[in-house]
Coordinates of C-alpha atoms in Angstrom, one line a residue:
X387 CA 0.0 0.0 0.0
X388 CA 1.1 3.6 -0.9
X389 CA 0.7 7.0 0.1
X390 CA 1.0 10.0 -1.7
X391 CA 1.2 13.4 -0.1
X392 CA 2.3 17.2 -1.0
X393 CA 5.2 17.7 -0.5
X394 CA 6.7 21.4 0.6
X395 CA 9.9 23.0 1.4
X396 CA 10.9 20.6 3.9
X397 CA 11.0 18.1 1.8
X398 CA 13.9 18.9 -0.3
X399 CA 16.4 16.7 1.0
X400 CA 14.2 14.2 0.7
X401 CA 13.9 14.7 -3.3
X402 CA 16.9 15.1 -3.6
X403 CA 17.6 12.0 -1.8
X404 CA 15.8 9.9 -3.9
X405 CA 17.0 12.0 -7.4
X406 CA 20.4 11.3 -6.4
X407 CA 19.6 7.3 -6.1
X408 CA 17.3 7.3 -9.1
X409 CA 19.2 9.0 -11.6
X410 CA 22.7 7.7 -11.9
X411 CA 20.7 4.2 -12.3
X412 CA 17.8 5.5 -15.0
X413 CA 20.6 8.2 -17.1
X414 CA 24.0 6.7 -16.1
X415 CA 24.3 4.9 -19.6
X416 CA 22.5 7.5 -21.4
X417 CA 24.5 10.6 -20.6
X418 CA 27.7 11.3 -19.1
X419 CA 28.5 12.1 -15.6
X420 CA 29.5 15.4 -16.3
X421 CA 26.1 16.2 -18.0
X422 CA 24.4 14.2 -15.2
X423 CA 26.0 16.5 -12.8
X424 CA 25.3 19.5 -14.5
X425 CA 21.8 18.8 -14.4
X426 CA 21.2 17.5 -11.4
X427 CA 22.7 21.0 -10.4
X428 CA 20.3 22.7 -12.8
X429 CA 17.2 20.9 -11.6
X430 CA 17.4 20.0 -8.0
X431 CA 19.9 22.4 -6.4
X432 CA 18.7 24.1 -3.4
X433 CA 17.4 27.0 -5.1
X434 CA 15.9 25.7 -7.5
X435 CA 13.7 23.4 -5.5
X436 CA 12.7 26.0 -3.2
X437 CA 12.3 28.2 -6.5
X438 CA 9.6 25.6 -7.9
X439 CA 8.0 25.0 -4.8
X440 CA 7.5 28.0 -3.2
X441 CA 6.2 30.0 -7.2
X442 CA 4.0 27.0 -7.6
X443 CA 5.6 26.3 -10.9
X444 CA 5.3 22.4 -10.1
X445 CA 3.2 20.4 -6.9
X446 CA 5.6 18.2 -5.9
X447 CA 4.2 15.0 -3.8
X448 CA 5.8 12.2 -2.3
X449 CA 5.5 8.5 -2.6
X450 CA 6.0 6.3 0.4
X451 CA 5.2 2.5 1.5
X452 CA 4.5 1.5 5.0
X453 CA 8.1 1.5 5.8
X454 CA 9.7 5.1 4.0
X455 CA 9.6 7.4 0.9
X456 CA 10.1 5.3 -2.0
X457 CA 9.2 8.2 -5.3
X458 CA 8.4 11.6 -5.8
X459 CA 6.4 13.8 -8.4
X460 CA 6.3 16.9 -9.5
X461 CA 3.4 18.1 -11.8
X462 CA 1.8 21.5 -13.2
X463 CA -2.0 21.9 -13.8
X464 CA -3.0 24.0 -16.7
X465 CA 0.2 23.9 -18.7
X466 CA 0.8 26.8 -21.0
X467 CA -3.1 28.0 -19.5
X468 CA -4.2 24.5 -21.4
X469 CA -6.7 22.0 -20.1
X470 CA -3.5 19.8 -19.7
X471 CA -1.3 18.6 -16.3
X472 CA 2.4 18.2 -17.5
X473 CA 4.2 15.7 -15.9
X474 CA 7.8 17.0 -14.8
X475 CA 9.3 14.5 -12.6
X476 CA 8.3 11.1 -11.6
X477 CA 11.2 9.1 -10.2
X478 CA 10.7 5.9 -8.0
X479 CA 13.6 4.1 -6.3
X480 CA 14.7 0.6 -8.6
X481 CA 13.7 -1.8 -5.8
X482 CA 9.6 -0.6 -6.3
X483 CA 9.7 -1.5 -10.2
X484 CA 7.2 -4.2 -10.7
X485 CA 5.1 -3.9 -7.9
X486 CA 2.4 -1.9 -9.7
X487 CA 3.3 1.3 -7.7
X488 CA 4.1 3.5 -11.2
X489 CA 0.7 2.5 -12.1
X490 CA -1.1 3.6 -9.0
X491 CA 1.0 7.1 -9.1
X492 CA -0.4 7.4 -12.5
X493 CA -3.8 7.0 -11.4
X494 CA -3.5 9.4 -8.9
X495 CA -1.9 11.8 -11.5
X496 CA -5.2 11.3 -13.7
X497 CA -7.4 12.0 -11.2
X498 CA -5.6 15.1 -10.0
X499 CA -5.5 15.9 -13.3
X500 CA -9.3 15.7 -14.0
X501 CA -10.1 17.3 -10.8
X502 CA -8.0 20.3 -12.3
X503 CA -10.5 20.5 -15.6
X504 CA -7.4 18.9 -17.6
X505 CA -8.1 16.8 -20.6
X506 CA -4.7 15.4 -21.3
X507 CA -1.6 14.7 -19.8
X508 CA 1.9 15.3 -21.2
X509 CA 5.1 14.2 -19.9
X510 CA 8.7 14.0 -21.8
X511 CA 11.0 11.5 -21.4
X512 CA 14.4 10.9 -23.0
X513 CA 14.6 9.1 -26.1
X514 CA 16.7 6.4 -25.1
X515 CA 14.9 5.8 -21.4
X516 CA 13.5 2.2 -21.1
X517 CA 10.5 3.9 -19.2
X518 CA 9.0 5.3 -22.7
X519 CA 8.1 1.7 -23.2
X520 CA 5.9 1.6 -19.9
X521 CA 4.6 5.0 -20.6
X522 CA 3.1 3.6 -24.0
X523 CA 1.9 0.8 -22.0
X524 CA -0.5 3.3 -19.5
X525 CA -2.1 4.7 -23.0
X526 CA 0.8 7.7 -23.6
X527 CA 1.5 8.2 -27.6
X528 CA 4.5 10.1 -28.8
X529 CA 3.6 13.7 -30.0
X530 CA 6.6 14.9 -31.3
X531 CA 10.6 15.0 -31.1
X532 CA 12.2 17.5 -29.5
X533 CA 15.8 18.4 -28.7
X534 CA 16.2 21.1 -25.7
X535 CA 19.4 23.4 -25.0
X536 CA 19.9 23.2 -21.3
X537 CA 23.1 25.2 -21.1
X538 CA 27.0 24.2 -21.6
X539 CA 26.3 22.8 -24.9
X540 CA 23.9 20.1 -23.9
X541 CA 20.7 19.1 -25.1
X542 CA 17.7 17.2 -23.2
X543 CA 17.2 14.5 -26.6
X544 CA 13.4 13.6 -25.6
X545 CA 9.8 12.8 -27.1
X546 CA 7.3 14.5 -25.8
X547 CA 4.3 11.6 -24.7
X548 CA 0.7 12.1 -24.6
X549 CA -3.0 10.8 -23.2
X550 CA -6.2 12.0 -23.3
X551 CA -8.1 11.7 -20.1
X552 CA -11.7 11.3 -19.2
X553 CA -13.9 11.3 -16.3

């Protein structure tokens, strides 16, 4: 059984906690360490947690089992004034693959999402990420290509996934 709750300021650590675990294992292969490190900088410094927190720019909510945290999400309702929740970030540790937990955090994404008037959800995800392949299993299609300058010469190489939802 999971819970998922919001997750504020005081949580920070705790993302970053579970970012720090998470990514090496789901990008390690896919981009070097020295990118890696320059985004986990980027993304989940300090600042720029308390930054997305505090503005609203993402609700950020954690995932725990009966015994500890295990994920965290971060989403924004009414993307680009849209009916549409974007999903930014949804990382769960390795050890919870499997277990139907992605699933349920998707379900409680949809109905978050619908609660908020939105009609679709949109997420991206890198090209080369095994996830794409579960995402296209919850219903998500590819919308389009994109390649995104993050700074130093890099590029975020994703597809942008989407799925209607309905009440």
């Amino acid at each position: 059984m999971i819970t998922i709750s919001e997750a504020g300021l005081s949580d920070i650590k705790t993302i970053q906690k579970i970012t720090n675990i998470t990514w090496p294992i789901t990008y390690g292969e896919i981009l070097s360490q020295t990118q890696l490190d320059y985004m986990l900088g980027l993304f989940y410094s300090d600042e720029a947690l308390s930054n997305q927190i505090e503005n609203k720019e993402q609700l950020f909510y954690l995932i725990s089992d009966s015994e500890s945290t295990i994920g965290f999400i971060g989403i924004e309702h009414n993307y680009k004034n849209g009916a549409v929740t974007k999903i930014h970030k949804i990382y769960l540790l390795p050890e919870t693959q499997g277990k139907g937990y992605g699933k349920t955090v998707f379900g409680f994404i949809e109905k978050l999402a619908l609660d908020n008037n939105s009609k679709e959800l949109l997420l991206n995800v890198n090209r080369f990420n095994p996830a794409l392949n579960f995402y296209k299993k919850l219903g998500f299609e590819i919308k389009e290509t994109v390649d995104i300058e993050i700074g130093n010469g890099y590029l975020m190489e994703d597809y942008v996934m989407g799925k209607k939802i309905q009440d």
